[in-house]
PDB file of C-alpha atoms in Angstrom:
ATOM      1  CA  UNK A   5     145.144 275.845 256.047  1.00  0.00           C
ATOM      2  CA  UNK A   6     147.250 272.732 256.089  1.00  0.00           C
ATOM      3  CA  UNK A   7     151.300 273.990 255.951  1.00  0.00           C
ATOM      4  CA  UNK A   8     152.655 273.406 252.692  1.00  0.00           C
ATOM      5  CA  UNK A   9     155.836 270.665 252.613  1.00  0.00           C
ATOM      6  CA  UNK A  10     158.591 272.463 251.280  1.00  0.00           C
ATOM      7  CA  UNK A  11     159.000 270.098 247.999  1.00  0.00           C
ATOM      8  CA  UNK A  12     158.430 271.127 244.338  1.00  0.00           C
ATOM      9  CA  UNK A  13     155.705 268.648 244.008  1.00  0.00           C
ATOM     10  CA  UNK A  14     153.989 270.546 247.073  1.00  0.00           C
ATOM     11  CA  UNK A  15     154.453 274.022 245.162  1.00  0.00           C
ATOM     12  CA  UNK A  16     153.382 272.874 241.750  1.00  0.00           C
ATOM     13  CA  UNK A  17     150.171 271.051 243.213  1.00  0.00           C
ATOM     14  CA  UNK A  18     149.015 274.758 244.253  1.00  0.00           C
ATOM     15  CA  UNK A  19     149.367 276.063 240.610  1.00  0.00           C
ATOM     16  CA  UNK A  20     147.125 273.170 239.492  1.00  0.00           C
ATOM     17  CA  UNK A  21     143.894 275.330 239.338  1.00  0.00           C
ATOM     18  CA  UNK A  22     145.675 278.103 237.245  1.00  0.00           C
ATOM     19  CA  UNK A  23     146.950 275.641 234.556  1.00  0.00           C
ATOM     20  CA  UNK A  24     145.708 275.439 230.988  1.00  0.00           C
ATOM     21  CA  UNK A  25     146.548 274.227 227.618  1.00  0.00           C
ATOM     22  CA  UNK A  26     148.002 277.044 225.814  1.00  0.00           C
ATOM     23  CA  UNK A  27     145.896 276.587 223.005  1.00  0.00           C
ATOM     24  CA  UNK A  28     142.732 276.235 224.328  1.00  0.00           C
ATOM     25  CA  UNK A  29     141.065 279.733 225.420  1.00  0.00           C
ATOM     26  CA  UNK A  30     137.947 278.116 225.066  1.00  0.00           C
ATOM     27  CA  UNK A  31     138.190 276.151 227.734  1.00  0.00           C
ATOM     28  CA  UNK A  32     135.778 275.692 230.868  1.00  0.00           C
ATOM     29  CA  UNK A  33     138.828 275.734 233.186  1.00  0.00           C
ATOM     30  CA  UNK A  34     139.335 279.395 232.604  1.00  0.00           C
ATOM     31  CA  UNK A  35     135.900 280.532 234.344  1.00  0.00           C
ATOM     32  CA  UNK A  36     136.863 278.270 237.456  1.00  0.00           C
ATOM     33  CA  UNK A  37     140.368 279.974 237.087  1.00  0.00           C
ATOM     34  CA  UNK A  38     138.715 283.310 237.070  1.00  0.00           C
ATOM     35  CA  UNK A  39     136.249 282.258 240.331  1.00  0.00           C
ATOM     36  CA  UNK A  40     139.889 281.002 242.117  1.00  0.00           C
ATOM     37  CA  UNK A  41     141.543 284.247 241.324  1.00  0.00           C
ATOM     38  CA  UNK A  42     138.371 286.140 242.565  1.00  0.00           C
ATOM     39  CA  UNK A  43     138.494 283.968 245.997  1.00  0.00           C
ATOM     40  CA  UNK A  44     142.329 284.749 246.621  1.00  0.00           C
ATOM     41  CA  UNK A  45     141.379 288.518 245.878  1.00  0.00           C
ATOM     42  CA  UNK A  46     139.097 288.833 248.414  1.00  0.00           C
ATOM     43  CA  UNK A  47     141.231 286.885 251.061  1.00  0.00           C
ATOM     44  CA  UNK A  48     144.076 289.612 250.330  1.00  0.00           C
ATOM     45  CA  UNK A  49     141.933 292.484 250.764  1.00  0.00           C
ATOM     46  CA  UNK A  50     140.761 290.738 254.360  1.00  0.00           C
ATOM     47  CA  UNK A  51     144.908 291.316 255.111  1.00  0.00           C
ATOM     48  CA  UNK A  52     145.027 294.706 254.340  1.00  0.00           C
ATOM     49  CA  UNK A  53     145.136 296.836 257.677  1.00  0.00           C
ATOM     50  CA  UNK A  54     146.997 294.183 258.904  1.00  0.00           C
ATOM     51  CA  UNK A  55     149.855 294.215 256.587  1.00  0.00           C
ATOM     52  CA  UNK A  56     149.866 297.964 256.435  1.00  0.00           C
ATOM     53  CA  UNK A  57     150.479 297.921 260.289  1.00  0.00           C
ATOM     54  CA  UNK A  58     153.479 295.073 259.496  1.00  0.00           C
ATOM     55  CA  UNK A  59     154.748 297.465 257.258  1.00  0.00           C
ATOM     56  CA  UNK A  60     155.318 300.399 259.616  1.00  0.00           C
ATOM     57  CA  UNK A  61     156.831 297.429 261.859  1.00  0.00           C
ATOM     58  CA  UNK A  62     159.366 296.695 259.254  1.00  0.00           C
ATOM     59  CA  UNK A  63     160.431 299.501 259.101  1.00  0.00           C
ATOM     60  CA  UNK A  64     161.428 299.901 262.946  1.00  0.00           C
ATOM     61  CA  UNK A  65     164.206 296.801 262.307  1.00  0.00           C
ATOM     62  CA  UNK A  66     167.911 297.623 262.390  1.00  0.00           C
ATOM     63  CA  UNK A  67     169.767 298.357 258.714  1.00  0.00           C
ATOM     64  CA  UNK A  68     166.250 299.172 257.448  1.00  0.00           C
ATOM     65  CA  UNK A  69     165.980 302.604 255.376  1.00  0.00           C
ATOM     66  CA  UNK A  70     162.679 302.286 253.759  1.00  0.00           C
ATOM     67  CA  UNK A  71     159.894 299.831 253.227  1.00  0.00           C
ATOM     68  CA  UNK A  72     157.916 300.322 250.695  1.00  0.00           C
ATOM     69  CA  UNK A  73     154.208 298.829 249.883  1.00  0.00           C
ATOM     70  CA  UNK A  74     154.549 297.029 246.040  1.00  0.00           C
ATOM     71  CA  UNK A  75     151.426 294.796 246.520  1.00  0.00           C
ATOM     72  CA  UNK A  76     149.523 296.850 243.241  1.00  0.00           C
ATOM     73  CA  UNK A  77     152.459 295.977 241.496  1.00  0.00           C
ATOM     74  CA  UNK A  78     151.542 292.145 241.840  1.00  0.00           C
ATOM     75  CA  UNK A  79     148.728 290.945 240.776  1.00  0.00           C
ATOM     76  CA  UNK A  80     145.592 290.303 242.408  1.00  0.00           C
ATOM     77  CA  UNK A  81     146.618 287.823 245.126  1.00  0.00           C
ATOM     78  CA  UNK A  82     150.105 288.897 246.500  1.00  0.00           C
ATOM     79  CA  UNK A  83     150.896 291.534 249.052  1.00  0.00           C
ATOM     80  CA  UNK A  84     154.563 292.679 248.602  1.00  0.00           C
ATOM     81  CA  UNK A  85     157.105 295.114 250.063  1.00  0.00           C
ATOM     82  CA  UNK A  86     160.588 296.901 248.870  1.00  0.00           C
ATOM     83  CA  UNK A  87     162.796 296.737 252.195  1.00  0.00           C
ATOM     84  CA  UNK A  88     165.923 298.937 251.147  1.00  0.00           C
ATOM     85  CA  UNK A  89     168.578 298.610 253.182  1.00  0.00           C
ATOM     86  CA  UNK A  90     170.776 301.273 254.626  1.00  0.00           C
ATOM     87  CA  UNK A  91     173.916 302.195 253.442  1.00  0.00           C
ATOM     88  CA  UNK A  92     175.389 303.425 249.822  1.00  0.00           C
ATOM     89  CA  UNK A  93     173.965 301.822 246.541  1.00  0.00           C
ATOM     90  CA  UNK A  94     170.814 299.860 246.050  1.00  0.00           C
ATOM     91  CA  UNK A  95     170.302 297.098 248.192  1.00  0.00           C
ATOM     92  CA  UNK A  96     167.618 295.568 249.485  1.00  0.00           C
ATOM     93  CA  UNK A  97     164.976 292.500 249.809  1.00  0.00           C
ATOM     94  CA  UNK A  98     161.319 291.897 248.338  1.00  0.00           C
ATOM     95  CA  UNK A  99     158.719 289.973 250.354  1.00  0.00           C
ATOM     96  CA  UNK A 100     155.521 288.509 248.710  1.00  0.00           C
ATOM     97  CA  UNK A 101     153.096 287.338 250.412  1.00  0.00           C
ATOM     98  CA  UNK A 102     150.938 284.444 247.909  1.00  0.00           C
ATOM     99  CA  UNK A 103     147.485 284.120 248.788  1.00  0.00           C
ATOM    100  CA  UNK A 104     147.851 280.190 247.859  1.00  0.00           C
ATOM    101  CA  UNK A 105     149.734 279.581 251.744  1.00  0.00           C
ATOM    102  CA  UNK A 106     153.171 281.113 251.137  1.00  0.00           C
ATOM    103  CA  UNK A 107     156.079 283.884 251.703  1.00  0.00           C
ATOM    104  CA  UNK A 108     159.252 284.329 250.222  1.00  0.00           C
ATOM    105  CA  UNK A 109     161.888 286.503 249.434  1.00  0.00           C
ATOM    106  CA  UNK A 110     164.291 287.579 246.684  1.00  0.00           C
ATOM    107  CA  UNK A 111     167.596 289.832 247.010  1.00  0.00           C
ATOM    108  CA  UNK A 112     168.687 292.861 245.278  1.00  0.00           C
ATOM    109  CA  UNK A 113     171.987 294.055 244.989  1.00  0.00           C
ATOM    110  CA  UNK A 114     172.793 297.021 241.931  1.00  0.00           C
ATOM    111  CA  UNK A 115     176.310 296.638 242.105  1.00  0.00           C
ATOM    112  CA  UNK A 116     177.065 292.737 242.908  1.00  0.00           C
ATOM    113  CA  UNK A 117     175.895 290.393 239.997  1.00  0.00           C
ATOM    114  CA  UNK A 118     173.626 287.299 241.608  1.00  0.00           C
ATOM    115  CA  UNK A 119     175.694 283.999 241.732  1.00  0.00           C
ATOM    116  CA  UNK A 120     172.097 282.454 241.465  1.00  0.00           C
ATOM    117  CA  UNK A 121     169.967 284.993 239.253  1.00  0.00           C
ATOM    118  CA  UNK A 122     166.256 285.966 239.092  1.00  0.00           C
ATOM    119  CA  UNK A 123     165.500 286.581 235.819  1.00  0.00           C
ATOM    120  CA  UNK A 124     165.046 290.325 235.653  1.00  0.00           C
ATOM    121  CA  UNK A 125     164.227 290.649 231.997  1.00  0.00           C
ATOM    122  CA  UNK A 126     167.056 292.914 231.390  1.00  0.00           C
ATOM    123  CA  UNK A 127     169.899 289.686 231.993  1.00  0.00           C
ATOM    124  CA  UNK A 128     171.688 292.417 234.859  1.00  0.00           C
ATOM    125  CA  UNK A 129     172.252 289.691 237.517  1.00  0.00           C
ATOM    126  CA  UNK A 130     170.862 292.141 240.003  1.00  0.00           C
ATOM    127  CA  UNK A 131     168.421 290.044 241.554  1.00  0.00           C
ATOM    128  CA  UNK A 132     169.070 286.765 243.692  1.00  0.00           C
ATOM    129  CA  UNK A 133     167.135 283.768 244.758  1.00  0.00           C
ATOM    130  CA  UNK A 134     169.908 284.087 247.045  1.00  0.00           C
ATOM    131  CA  UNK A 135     171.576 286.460 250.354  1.00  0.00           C
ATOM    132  CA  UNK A 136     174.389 288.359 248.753  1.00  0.00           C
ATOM    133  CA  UNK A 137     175.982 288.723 251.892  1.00  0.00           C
ATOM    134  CA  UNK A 138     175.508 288.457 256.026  1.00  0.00           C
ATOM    135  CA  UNK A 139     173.618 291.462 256.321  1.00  0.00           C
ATOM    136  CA  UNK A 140     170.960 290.333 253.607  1.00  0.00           C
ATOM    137  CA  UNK A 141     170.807 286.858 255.298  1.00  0.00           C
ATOM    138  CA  UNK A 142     170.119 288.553 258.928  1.00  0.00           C
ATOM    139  CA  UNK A 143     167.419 290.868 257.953  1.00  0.00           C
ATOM    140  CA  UNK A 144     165.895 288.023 255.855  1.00  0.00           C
ATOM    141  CA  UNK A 145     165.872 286.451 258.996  1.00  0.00           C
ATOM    142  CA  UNK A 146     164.494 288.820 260.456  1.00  0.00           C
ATOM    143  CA  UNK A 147     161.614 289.730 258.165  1.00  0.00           C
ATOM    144  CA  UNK A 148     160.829 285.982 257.391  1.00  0.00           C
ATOM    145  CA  UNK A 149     160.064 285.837 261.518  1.00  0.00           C
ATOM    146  CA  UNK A 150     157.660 288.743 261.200  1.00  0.00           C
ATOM    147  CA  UNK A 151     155.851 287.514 258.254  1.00  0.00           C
ATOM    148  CA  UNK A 152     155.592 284.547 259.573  1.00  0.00           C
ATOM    149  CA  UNK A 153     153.874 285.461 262.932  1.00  0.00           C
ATOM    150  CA  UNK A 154     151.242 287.506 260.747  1.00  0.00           C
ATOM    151  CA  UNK A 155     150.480 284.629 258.402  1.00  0.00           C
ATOM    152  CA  UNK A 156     151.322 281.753 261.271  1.00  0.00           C
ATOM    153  CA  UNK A 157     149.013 279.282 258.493  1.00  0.00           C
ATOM    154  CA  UNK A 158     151.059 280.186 255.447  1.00  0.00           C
ATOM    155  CA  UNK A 159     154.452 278.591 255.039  1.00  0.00           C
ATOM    156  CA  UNK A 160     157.742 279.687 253.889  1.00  0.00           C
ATOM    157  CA  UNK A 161     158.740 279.001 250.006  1.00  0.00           C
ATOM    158  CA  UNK A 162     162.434 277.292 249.965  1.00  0.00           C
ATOM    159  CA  UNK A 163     164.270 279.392 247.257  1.00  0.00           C
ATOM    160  CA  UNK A 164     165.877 276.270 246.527  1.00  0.00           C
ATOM    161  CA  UNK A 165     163.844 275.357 244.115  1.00  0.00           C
ATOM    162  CA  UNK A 166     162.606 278.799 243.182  1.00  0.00           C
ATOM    163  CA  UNK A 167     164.327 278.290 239.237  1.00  0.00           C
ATOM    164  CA  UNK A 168     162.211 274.796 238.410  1.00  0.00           C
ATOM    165  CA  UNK A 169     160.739 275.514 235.128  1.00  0.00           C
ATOM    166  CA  UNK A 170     156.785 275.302 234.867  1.00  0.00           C
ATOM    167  CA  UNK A 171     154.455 275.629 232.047  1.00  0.00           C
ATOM    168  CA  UNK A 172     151.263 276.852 230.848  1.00  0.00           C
ATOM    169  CA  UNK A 173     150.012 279.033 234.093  1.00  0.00           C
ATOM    170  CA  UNK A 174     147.341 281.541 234.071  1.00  0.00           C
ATOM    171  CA  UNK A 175     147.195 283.898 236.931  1.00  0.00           C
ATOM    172  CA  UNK A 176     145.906 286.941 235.788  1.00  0.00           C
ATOM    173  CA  UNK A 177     147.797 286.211 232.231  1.00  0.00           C
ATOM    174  CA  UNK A 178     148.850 283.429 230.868  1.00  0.00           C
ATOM    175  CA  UNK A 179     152.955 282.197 231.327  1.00  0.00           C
ATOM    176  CA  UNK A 180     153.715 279.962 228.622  1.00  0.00           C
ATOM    177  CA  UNK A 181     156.748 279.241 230.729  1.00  0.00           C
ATOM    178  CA  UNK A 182     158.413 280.532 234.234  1.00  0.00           C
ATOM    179  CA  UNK A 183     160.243 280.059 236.982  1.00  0.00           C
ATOM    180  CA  UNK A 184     158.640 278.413 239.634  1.00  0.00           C
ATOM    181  CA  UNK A 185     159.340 281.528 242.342  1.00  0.00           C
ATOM    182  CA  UNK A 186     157.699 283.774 239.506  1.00  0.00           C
ATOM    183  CA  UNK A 187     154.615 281.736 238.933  1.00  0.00           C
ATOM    184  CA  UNK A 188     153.673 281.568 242.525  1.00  0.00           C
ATOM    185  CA  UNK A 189     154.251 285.087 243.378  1.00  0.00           C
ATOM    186  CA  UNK A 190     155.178 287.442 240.551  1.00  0.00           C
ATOM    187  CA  UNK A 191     156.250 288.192 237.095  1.00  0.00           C
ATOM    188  CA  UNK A 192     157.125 291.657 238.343  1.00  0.00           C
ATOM    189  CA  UNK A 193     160.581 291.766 239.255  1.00  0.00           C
ATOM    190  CA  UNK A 194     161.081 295.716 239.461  1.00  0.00           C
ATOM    191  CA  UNK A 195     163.263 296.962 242.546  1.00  0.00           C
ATOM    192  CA  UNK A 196     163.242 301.065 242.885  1.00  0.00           C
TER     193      UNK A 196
END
């Protein structure tokens, strides 16, 4: 797999196969859509000892309390984590892992409000494209070096242009419209 250059052109040319005009559900693109989804399925599963074993090495690092597998929570072609952090209050970072070449994080933080939002559905601010603070940006470091030597083809997603609007993706079900973070690796923004 050729590494992905960290532009939004780059990123929106691998959502090309899962876009669709949102009127047309007759369409011949959805079979190929469903035959791509199928392929990155199947290339997850092939990850699957493998991440667990990452997982039980994530949770060795320093200022790490509990990781937690979220991959069923995903979809059909990310593998995903819950890395809470120690210390009072929730805190903590979500990997995904996107079948299509790439990783990426977001922040939480239940007590700080995000200077840089995800869009949690709820409008909390708890969630950040963004570190809220050293300790975030260290372990991010941290994990982003680890995921990175288990997926040494797949590159890293630049959160910098994780809020670019896109429209019309299908990926299990259909977006009309989405950040660009969000239709790459997840709708599912739940942190527990």
């Amino acid at each position: 797999m050729e590494p992905i250059v960290n532009k939004p052109e780059s990123y929106i040319r691998l959502l090309k196969d899962f876009t669709m005009d949102p009127w047309d559900w007759n369409s011949p693109l959805i079979s190929i859509m469903e035959e791509k989804k199928e392929e990155l399925s199947i290339k997850r599963i092939g990850f699957s000892s493998k991440w667990e074993l990452f997982l039980k090495k994530l949770s060795n690092l320093d200022n790490v309390d509990e990781v937690k597998d979220t991959s069923i929570q995903h979809g059909f072609h990310i593998l995903s984590t819950q890395i809470r952090r120690r210390g009072t209050g929730c805190k903590g970072i979500v990997l995904l892992v996107s079948m299509l070449g790439l990783y990426g994080v977001f922040f939480v933080d239940y007590a700080k409000p995000a200077m840089v939002p995800l869009d949690d559905g709820y409008g909390l601010g708890w969630l950040s494209y963004y570190p809220y603070d050293e300790e975030d940006e260290i372990l991010s470091r941290k994990i982003l070096n680890e995921v990175g030597i288990l997926f040494p083809d797949f590159s890293k997603f630049d959160n910098a242009y994780a809020s670019i609007k896109v429209e019309n993706i299908y990926l299990g079900n259909f977006e009309k419209k989405l950040d660009l973070f969000k239709a790459i690796f997840t709708t599912n923004t739940i942190f527990l």
